PDB file of C-alpha atoms in Angstrom:
ATOM      1  CA  UNK A   1     -27.960  47.454   9.854  1.00 46.00           C
ATOM      2  CA  UNK A   2     -25.285  45.384  11.190  1.00 50.00           C
ATOM      3  CA  UNK A   3     -24.169  45.896  14.752  1.00 59.00           C
ATOM      4  CA  UNK A   4     -20.258  46.706  14.922  1.00 62.00           C
ATOM      5  CA  UNK A   5     -19.738  44.652  18.280  1.00 62.00           C
ATOM      6  CA  UNK A   6     -21.547  41.638  16.586  1.00 59.00           C
ATOM      7  CA  UNK A   7     -19.176  41.835  13.584  1.00 59.00           C
ATOM      8  CA  UNK A   8     -16.303  42.368  15.766  1.00 60.00           C
ATOM      9  CA  UNK A   9     -17.240  39.245  17.693  1.00 64.00           C
ATOM     10  CA  UNK A  10     -17.874  37.237  14.532  1.00 62.00           C
ATOM     11  CA  UNK A  11     -14.278  38.142  13.487  1.00 59.00           C
ATOM     12  CA  UNK A  12     -12.766  37.196  16.636  1.00 60.00           C
ATOM     13  CA  UNK A  13     -14.604  33.766  16.361  1.00 58.00           C
ATOM     14  CA  UNK A  14     -13.247  33.368  13.025  1.00 59.00           C
ATOM     15  CA  UNK A  15      -9.828  34.180  13.805  1.00 56.00           C
ATOM     16  CA  UNK A  16      -9.981  31.788  16.710  1.00 60.00           C
ATOM     17  CA  UNK A  17     -11.440  29.115  14.781  1.00 57.00           C
ATOM     18  CA  UNK A  18      -8.403  29.533  12.147  1.00 58.00           C
ATOM     19  CA  UNK A  19      -5.915  29.539  14.943  1.00 66.00           C
ATOM     20  CA  UNK A  20      -7.403  26.365  16.364  1.00 70.00           C
ATOM     21  CA  UNK A  21      -7.359  24.613  12.940  1.00 60.00           C
ATOM     22  CA  UNK A  22      -3.822  25.434  12.438  1.00 65.00           C
ATOM     23  CA  UNK A  23      -2.726  24.325  15.719  1.00 72.00           C
ATOM     24  CA  UNK A  24      -4.724  20.958  15.514  1.00 72.00           C
ATOM     25  CA  UNK A  25      -3.736  20.292  11.979  1.00 69.00           C
ATOM     26  CA  UNK A  26      -0.536  18.272  12.573  1.00 75.00           C
ATOM     27  CA  UNK A  27      -2.878  16.037  14.945  1.00 80.00           C
ATOM     28  CA  UNK A  28      -5.432  15.423  12.348  1.00 81.00           C
ATOM     29  CA  UNK A  29      -2.891  14.592   9.796  1.00 80.00           C
ATOM     30  CA  UNK A  30      -1.243  12.029  12.246  1.00 83.00           C
ATOM     31  CA  UNK A  31      -4.879  10.554  12.959  1.00 83.00           C
ATOM     32  CA  UNK A  32      -5.577  10.391   8.939  1.00 81.00           C
ATOM     33  CA  UNK A  33      -2.303   8.382   8.561  1.00 84.00           C
ATOM     34  CA  UNK A  34      -3.142   6.031  11.246  1.00 86.00           C
ATOM     35  CA  UNK A  35      -6.570   5.596  10.151  1.00 86.00           C
ATOM     36  CA  UNK A  36      -5.411   4.908   6.621  1.00 86.00           C
ATOM     37  CA  UNK A  37      -2.817   2.322   7.953  1.00 87.00           C
ATOM     38  CA  UNK A  38      -5.704   0.466  10.166  1.00 90.00           C
ATOM     39  CA  UNK A  39      -7.707   0.392   6.770  1.00 89.00           C
ATOM     40  CA  UNK A  40      -4.699  -0.861   4.712  1.00 88.00           C
ATOM     41  CA  UNK A  41      -4.193  -3.634   7.127  1.00 89.00           C
ATOM     42  CA  UNK A  42      -7.861  -4.588   7.466  1.00 90.00           C
ATOM     43  CA  UNK A  43      -8.320  -4.531   3.750  1.00 90.00           C
ATOM     44  CA  UNK A  44      -5.421  -6.852   3.144  1.00 89.00           C
ATOM     45  CA  UNK A  45      -6.376  -9.477   6.019  1.00 88.00           C
ATOM     46  CA  UNK A  46     -10.065  -9.429   4.410  1.00 89.00           C
ATOM     47  CA  UNK A  47      -8.532  -9.988   1.109  1.00 88.00           C
ATOM     48  CA  UNK A  48      -6.428 -12.838   2.524  1.00 86.00           C
ATOM     49  CA  UNK A  49      -9.257 -14.606   3.701  1.00 82.00           C
ATOM     50  CA  UNK A  50     -11.672 -14.040   0.844  1.00 85.00           C
ATOM     51  CA  UNK A  51      -9.866 -12.969  -2.438  1.00 85.00           C
ATOM     52  CA  UNK A  52      -6.323 -14.324  -2.621  1.00 84.00           C
ATOM     53  CA  UNK A  53      -6.221 -17.376   0.145  1.00 83.00           C
ATOM     54  CA  UNK A  54      -3.745 -19.336  -2.106  1.00 84.00           C
ATOM     55  CA  UNK A  55      -1.295 -16.433  -2.156  1.00 83.00           C
ATOM     56  CA  UNK A  56      -1.574 -15.550   1.785  1.00 82.00           C
ATOM     57  CA  UNK A  57       1.001 -13.181   3.004  1.00 81.00           C
ATOM     58  CA  UNK A  58       2.791 -13.459  -0.348  1.00 84.00           C
ATOM     59  CA  UNK A  59       0.267 -11.239  -1.767  1.00 87.00           C
ATOM     60  CA  UNK A  60       1.530  -8.415   0.487  1.00 87.00           C
ATOM     61  CA  UNK A  61       5.265  -9.221   0.032  1.00 84.00           C
ATOM     62  CA  UNK A  62       4.688  -9.004  -3.859  1.00 88.00           C
ATOM     63  CA  UNK A  63       3.154  -5.674  -3.517  1.00 88.00           C
ATOM     64  CA  UNK A  64       5.798  -4.409  -1.669  1.00 86.00           C
ATOM     65  CA  UNK A  65       8.592  -5.525  -4.515  1.00 85.00           C
ATOM     66  CA  UNK A  66       6.357  -4.017  -7.025  1.00 86.00           C
ATOM     67  CA  UNK A  67       5.954  -0.519  -5.123  1.00 85.00           C
ATOM     68  CA  UNK A  68       9.682  -0.511  -4.969  1.00 82.00           C
ATOM     69  CA  UNK A  69       9.958  -1.059  -8.644  1.00 82.00           C
ATOM     70  CA  UNK A  70       7.445   1.661  -9.524  1.00 80.00           C
ATOM     71  CA  UNK A  71       9.261   4.113  -7.339  1.00 79.00           C
ATOM     72  CA  UNK A  72      12.618   3.229  -8.918  1.00 76.00           C
ATOM     73  CA  UNK A  73      11.380   3.536 -12.385  1.00 74.00           C
ATOM     74  CA  UNK A  74       8.794   6.133 -12.263  1.00 71.00           C
ATOM     75  CA  UNK A  75      10.386   8.545  -9.873  1.00 69.00           C
ATOM     76  CA  UNK A  76      13.823   9.283 -11.369  1.00 66.00           C
ATOM     77  CA  UNK A  77      14.213  12.747 -10.168  1.00 65.00           C
ATOM     78  CA  UNK A  78      12.455  14.726  -7.383  1.00 60.00           C
ATOM     79  CA  UNK A  79      12.841  18.386  -5.808  1.00 56.00           C
ATOM     80  CA  UNK A  80      12.142  16.758  -2.326  1.00 61.00           C
ATOM     81  CA  UNK A  81      14.955  14.039  -2.238  1.00 62.00           C
ATOM     82  CA  UNK A  82      17.706  12.807  -4.374  1.00 64.00           C
ATOM     83  CA  UNK A  83      17.466   9.274  -6.029  1.00 65.00           C
ATOM     84  CA  UNK A  84      13.744   8.247  -4.803  1.00 65.00           C
ATOM     85  CA  UNK A  85      14.260   4.625  -5.773  1.00 64.00           C
ATOM     86  CA  UNK A  86      17.358   4.344  -3.305  1.00 71.00           C
ATOM     87  CA  UNK A  87      15.381   6.484  -0.767  1.00 72.00           C
ATOM     88  CA  UNK A  88      12.475   4.116  -0.802  1.00 72.00           C
ATOM     89  CA  UNK A  89      14.720   0.978  -0.452  1.00 74.00           C
ATOM     90  CA  UNK A  90      16.646   2.506   2.519  1.00 76.00           C
ATOM     91  CA  UNK A  91      13.380   3.767   4.193  1.00 74.00           C
ATOM     92  CA  UNK A  92      12.038   0.029   3.926  1.00 77.00           C
ATOM     93  CA  UNK A  93      15.309  -1.274   5.281  1.00 77.00           C
ATOM     94  CA  UNK A  94      15.385   1.140   8.052  1.00 80.00           C
ATOM     95  CA  UNK A  95      11.751   0.661   9.005  1.00 77.00           C
ATOM     96  CA  UNK A  96      12.208  -3.104   8.923  1.00 76.00           C
ATOM     97  CA  UNK A  97      15.094  -2.972  11.088  1.00 79.00           C
ATOM     98  CA  UNK A  98      13.362  -0.699  13.719  1.00 77.00           C
ATOM     99  CA  UNK A  99      10.023  -2.347  13.535  1.00 72.00           C
ATOM    100  CA  UNK A 100      10.912  -6.069  13.350  1.00 74.00           C
ATOM    101  CA  UNK A 101      14.264  -6.545  14.238  1.00 75.00           C
ATOM    102  CA  UNK A 102      15.270  -3.937  17.251  1.00 75.00           C
ATOM    103  CA  UNK A 103      11.780  -4.239  18.530  1.00 71.00           C
ATOM    104  CA  UNK A 104      12.241  -8.012  18.926  1.00 70.00           C
ATOM    105  CA  UNK A 105       9.054  -8.834  16.884  1.00 68.00           C
ATOM    106  CA  UNK A 106      10.781 -11.411  14.818  1.00 70.00           C
ATOM    107  CA  UNK A 107      12.258 -12.917  17.806  1.00 71.00           C
ATOM    108  CA  UNK A 108       8.718 -13.165  19.379  1.00 68.00           C
ATOM    109  CA  UNK A 109       7.553 -14.645  16.127  1.00 67.00           C
ATOM    110  CA  UNK A 110      10.056 -17.294  16.129  1.00 69.00           C
ATOM    111  CA  UNK A 111       9.505 -18.163  19.915  1.00 68.00           C
ATOM    112  CA  UNK A 112       5.624 -18.279  19.312  1.00 64.00           C
ATOM    113  CA  UNK A 113       6.278 -20.582  16.317  1.00 64.00           C
ATOM    114  CA  UNK A 114       8.233 -22.968  18.300  1.00 66.00           C
ATOM    115  CA  UNK A 115       5.485 -23.101  20.917  1.00 64.00           C
ATOM    116  CA  UNK A 116       3.134 -23.702  18.442  1.00 61.00           C
ATOM    117  CA  UNK A 117       4.797 -26.504  17.021  1.00 61.00           C
ATOM    118  CA  UNK A 118       5.380 -27.908  20.442  1.00 61.00           C
ATOM    119  CA  UNK A 119       1.801 -27.440  21.479  1.00 55.00           C
ATOM    120  CA  UNK A 120       0.442 -28.802  18.247  1.00 53.00           C
ATOM    121  CA  UNK A 121       2.429 -32.084  19.124  1.00 57.00           C
ATOM    122  CA  UNK A 122       0.667 -32.195  22.404  1.00 54.00           C
ATOM    123  CA  UNK A 123      -2.239 -34.873  22.243  1.00 54.00           C
ATOM    124  CA  UNK A 124      -3.640 -33.343  25.363  1.00 54.00           C
ATOM    125  CA  UNK A 125      -6.211 -30.524  24.239  1.00 55.00           C
ATOM    126  CA  UNK A 126      -5.033 -27.938  27.084  1.00 54.00           C
ATOM    127  CA  UNK A 127      -4.472 -24.252  26.738  1.00 56.00           C
ATOM    128  CA  UNK A 128      -1.150 -24.503  25.386  1.00 59.00           C
ATOM    129  CA  UNK A 129      -2.637 -26.646  22.489  1.00 58.00           C
ATOM    130  CA  UNK A 130      -5.419 -24.188  21.895  1.00 60.00           C
ATOM    131  CA  UNK A 131      -2.889 -21.388  21.852  1.00 61.00           C
ATOM    132  CA  UNK A 132      -0.979 -23.219  19.316  1.00 61.00           C
ATOM    133  CA  UNK A 133      -3.751 -23.611  17.029  1.00 63.00           C
ATOM    134  CA  UNK A 134      -4.789 -19.946  17.308  1.00 68.00           C
ATOM    135  CA  UNK A 135      -1.026 -18.892  16.473  1.00 67.00           C
ATOM    136  CA  UNK A 136      -1.157 -21.143  13.393  1.00 65.00           C
ATOM    137  CA  UNK A 137      -4.199 -19.434  11.751  1.00 70.00           C
ATOM    138  CA  UNK A 138      -3.070 -15.860  12.982  1.00 77.00           C
ATOM    139  CA  UNK A 139       0.854 -15.999  11.793  1.00 76.00           C
ATOM    140  CA  UNK A 140       0.174 -15.570   8.078  1.00 80.00           C
ATOM    141  CA  UNK A 141      -2.067 -12.524   8.867  1.00 84.00           C
ATOM    142  CA  UNK A 142       0.794 -11.201  11.256  1.00 82.00           C
ATOM    143  CA  UNK A 143       3.205 -11.645   8.455  1.00 82.00           C
ATOM    144  CA  UNK A 144       0.938  -9.998   6.031  1.00 85.00           C
ATOM    145  CA  UNK A 145       0.325  -7.016   8.294  1.00 86.00           C
ATOM    146  CA  UNK A 146       4.103  -6.556   8.469  1.00 84.00           C
ATOM    147  CA  UNK A 147       4.629  -6.336   4.774  1.00 86.00           C
ATOM    148  CA  UNK A 148       1.495  -4.192   4.722  1.00 89.00           C
ATOM    149  CA  UNK A 149       3.252  -1.639   7.090  1.00 87.00           C
ATOM    150  CA  UNK A 150       6.122  -1.399   4.633  1.00 86.00           C
ATOM    151  CA  UNK A 151       3.962  -0.938   1.499  1.00 88.00           C
ATOM    152  CA  UNK A 152       2.416   1.645   3.564  1.00 89.00           C
ATOM    153  CA  UNK A 153       5.594   3.564   4.089  1.00 86.00           C
ATOM    154  CA  UNK A 154       6.710   3.153   0.448  1.00 86.00           C
ATOM    155  CA  UNK A 155       3.378   4.831  -0.611  1.00 88.00           C
ATOM    156  CA  UNK A 156       3.731   7.592   2.093  1.00 87.00           C
ATOM    157  CA  UNK A 157       7.159   8.508   0.367  1.00 83.00           C
ATOM    158  CA  UNK A 158       5.266   8.724  -3.085  1.00 84.00           C
ATOM    159  CA  UNK A 159       2.759  10.862  -1.745  1.00 85.00           C
ATOM    160  CA  UNK A 160       5.381  13.101  -0.124  1.00 83.00           C
ATOM    161  CA  UNK A 161       7.182  13.073  -3.606  1.00 82.00           C
ATOM    162  CA  UNK A 162       4.034  14.125  -5.102  1.00 83.00           C
ATOM    163  CA  UNK A 163       3.103  17.046  -2.960  1.00 84.00           C
ATOM    164  CA  UNK A 164       4.691  19.703  -5.603  1.00 85.00           C
ATOM    165  CA  UNK A 165       1.887  18.385  -7.804  1.00 85.00           C
ATOM    166  CA  UNK A 166      -1.029  19.210  -5.619  1.00 88.00           C
ATOM    167  CA  UNK A 167       0.751  22.507  -4.565  1.00 89.00           C
ATOM    168  CA  UNK A 168       1.005  23.570  -8.055  1.00 90.00           C
ATOM    169  CA  UNK A 169      -2.550  22.548  -9.188  1.00 89.00           C
ATOM    170  CA  UNK A 170      -3.810  24.564  -6.151  1.00 89.00           C
ATOM    171  CA  UNK A 171      -1.706  27.667  -7.114  1.00 91.00           C
ATOM    172  CA  UNK A 172      -2.880  27.543 -10.933  1.00 90.00           C
ATOM    173  CA  UNK A 173      -6.539  26.958  -9.878  1.00 89.00           C
ATOM    174  CA  UNK A 174      -6.048  30.147  -7.140  1.00 88.00           C
ATOM    175  CA  UNK A 175      -4.410  32.349  -9.751  1.00 89.00           C
ATOM    176  CA  UNK A 176      -6.927  31.574 -12.380  1.00 88.00           C
ATOM    177  CA  UNK A 177      -9.811  31.991  -9.991  1.00 85.00           C
ATOM    178  CA  UNK A 178      -8.600  35.192  -8.822  1.00 84.00           C
ATOM    179  CA  UNK A 179      -8.405  36.433 -12.364  1.00 85.00           C
ATOM    180  CA  UNK A 180     -11.807  35.240 -13.066  1.00 83.00           C
ATOM    181  CA  UNK A 181     -13.233  36.991 -10.027  1.00 81.00           C
ATOM    182  CA  UNK A 182     -11.700  40.378 -11.050  1.00 78.00           C
ATOM    183  CA  UNK A 183     -12.930  40.002 -14.544  1.00 78.00           C
ATOM    184  CA  UNK A 184     -16.546  39.299 -13.233  1.00 73.00           C
ATOM    185  CA  UNK A 185     -16.095  42.388 -10.744  1.00 70.00           C
ATOM    186  CA  UNK A 186     -15.197  44.690 -13.531  1.00 71.00           C
ATOM    187  CA  UNK A 187     -17.868  43.511 -15.655  1.00 63.00           C
ATOM    188  CA  UNK A 188     -20.547  43.822 -12.822  1.00 59.00           C
ATOM    189  CA  UNK A 189     -21.212  40.114 -12.870  1.00 57.00           C
ATOM    190  CA  UNK A 190     -23.098  38.185 -10.163  1.00 62.00           C
ATOM    191  CA  UNK A 191     -21.357  36.454  -7.232  1.00 59.00           C
ATOM    192  CA  UNK A 192     -22.922  33.304  -5.668  1.00 59.00           C
ATOM    193  CA  UNK A 193     -22.134  32.598  -2.085  1.00 65.00           C
ATOM    194  CA  UNK A 194     -23.827  29.123  -2.576  1.00 69.00           C
ATOM    195  CA  UNK A 195     -21.293  28.051  -5.026  1.00 73.00           C
ATOM    196  CA  UNK A 196     -18.350  29.414  -2.917  1.00 73.00           C
ATOM    197  CA  UNK A 197     -19.445  27.545   0.206  1.00 74.00           C
ATOM    198  CA  UNK A 198     -19.996  24.192  -1.823  1.00 80.00           C
ATOM    199  CA  UNK A 199     -16.699  24.507  -3.466  1.00 77.00           C
ATOM    200  CA  UNK A 200     -15.006  25.453  -0.231  1.00 79.00           C
ATOM    201  CA  UNK A 201     -16.308  22.368   1.385  1.00 81.00           C
ATOM    202  CA  UNK A 202     -14.845  20.248  -1.214  1.00 82.00           C
ATOM    203  CA  UNK A 203     -11.338  21.384  -0.625  1.00 82.00           C
ATOM    204  CA  UNK A 204     -10.375  19.236   2.491  1.00 83.00           C
ATOM    205  CA  UNK A 205     -11.924  16.059   1.161  1.00 84.00           C
ATOM    206  CA  UNK A 206     -10.121  16.380  -2.053  1.00 84.00           C
ATOM    207  CA  UNK A 207      -6.894  17.008  -0.360  1.00 83.00           C
ATOM    208  CA  UNK A 208      -7.397  13.981   2.044  1.00 84.00           C
ATOM    209  CA  UNK A 209      -9.150  11.271   0.277  1.00 86.00           C
ATOM    210  CA  UNK A 210      -6.420  10.791  -2.463  1.00 85.00           C
ATOM    211  CA  UNK A 211      -4.004   9.977   0.481  1.00 85.00           C
ATOM    212  CA  UNK A 212      -6.609   7.626   2.203  1.00 86.00           C
ATOM    213  CA  UNK A 213      -7.467   6.036  -1.150  1.00 87.00           C
ATOM    214  CA  UNK A 214      -4.224   5.559  -2.433  1.00 87.00           C
ATOM    215  CA  UNK A 215      -2.652   4.227   0.750  1.00 87.00           C
ATOM    216  CA  UNK A 216      -5.419   1.846   1.408  1.00 85.00           C
ATOM    217  CA  UNK A 217      -5.538   0.092  -1.953  1.00 85.00           C
ATOM    218  CA  UNK A 218      -5.058  -3.463  -1.696  1.00 85.00           C
ATOM    219  CA  UNK A 219      -3.331  -3.708  -5.144  1.00 85.00           C
ATOM    220  CA  UNK A 220      -0.306  -1.822  -6.630  1.00 83.00           C
ATOM    221  CA  UNK A 221      -1.395   0.648  -9.265  1.00 84.00           C
ATOM    222  CA  UNK A 222       0.762   3.511 -10.757  1.00 84.00           C
ATOM    223  CA  UNK A 223       0.369   6.525  -8.413  1.00 83.00           C
ATOM    224  CA  UNK A 224      -0.500   8.891 -11.151  1.00 83.00           C
ATOM    225  CA  UNK A 225      -3.555   6.986 -11.832  1.00 87.00           C
ATOM    226  CA  UNK A 226      -4.978   7.953  -8.712  1.00 86.00           C
ATOM    227  CA  UNK A 227      -3.131  11.268  -7.636  1.00 86.00           C
ATOM    228  CA  UNK A 228      -3.223  13.284 -11.054  1.00 88.00           C
ATOM    229  CA  UNK A 229      -7.090  13.209 -11.278  1.00 90.00           C
ATOM    230  CA  UNK A 230      -7.230  14.182  -7.702  1.00 89.00           C
ATOM    231  CA  UNK A 231      -4.859  17.160  -8.351  1.00 89.00           C
ATOM    232  CA  UNK A 232      -6.932  18.326 -11.188  1.00 90.00           C
ATOM    233  CA  UNK A 233     -10.047  18.192  -9.173  1.00 90.00           C
ATOM    234  CA  UNK A 234      -8.394  19.923  -6.247  1.00 89.00           C
ATOM    235  CA  UNK A 235      -7.278  22.878  -8.617  1.00 88.00           C
ATOM    236  CA  UNK A 236     -10.728  23.168  -9.933  1.00 88.00           C
ATOM    237  CA  UNK A 237     -12.219  23.463  -6.794  1.00 87.00           C
ATOM    238  CA  UNK A 238      -9.804  26.018  -5.706  1.00 87.00           C
ATOM    239  CA  UNK A 239     -10.613  27.941  -8.807  1.00 87.00           C
ATOM    240  CA  UNK A 240     -14.114  27.870  -8.143  1.00 85.00           C
ATOM    241  CA  UNK A 241     -13.782  28.997  -4.672  1.00 82.00           C
ATOM    242  CA  UNK A 242     -11.550  31.808  -5.352  1.00 82.00           C
ATOM    243  CA  UNK A 243     -13.630  32.896  -8.414  1.00 80.00           C
ATOM    244  CA  UNK A 244     -16.794  33.161  -6.143  1.00 78.00           C
ATOM    245  CA  UNK A 245     -15.090  34.429  -3.080  1.00 71.00           C
ATOM    246  CA  UNK A 246     -16.424  37.753  -1.429  1.00 65.00           C
ATOM    247  CA  UNK A 247     -14.886  39.650   1.346  1.00 47.00           C
ATOM    248  CA  UNK A 248     -17.822  39.708   3.614  1.00 40.00           C
ATOM    249  CA  UNK A 249     -18.414  35.845   3.430  1.00 43.00           C
TER     250      UNK A 249
END
């Protein structure tokens, strides 16, 4: 026989855990974005060194242009923003102005390039000479990282535009799962707590992994190739979780 005090304590712990999860959700979301951006920059730099050394930082520049073209051609309408293509270009221009012009990053790169040229002409192998050599090798990676940040922002806009797709898939899965649950209850069917817990455990990965994968891709692909299967899997997981949900779980 269950102790009412123990049951009340468990309910209080669940409520506190839910409240803590809601309060920390924005910080966890920001952490996922920062981790995805870092992973995207690392993949681009590694690819420059091993897979596309001839293209160099032009690979990231080409990917940015291709992403902007995809947004303009594929997202002609949206319930979130008007004219997604123009919004993407405006976002890139604004980010470029704030991150690279107003922050002084471009001026710093020009000064560093001038100092590198002056140091490279110095025949004495002093500290300035070695710093010039380091900058010569790092300059292309810095440029590629700058373009990668812009690609990241465009893809983040694409993910924002596709949020209704994930919400619709989750809602359809929830409604279908609740209907299946009621049909099973009326028919005295068996409920599986094991299936419920496994389906519930997959909800967060299915909601987060598509963001991380799409943001960190080192090549330009149509967003629906990644996001549409992810939305279908998320809807299926929500359906299974709702269909096997029991009030006492």
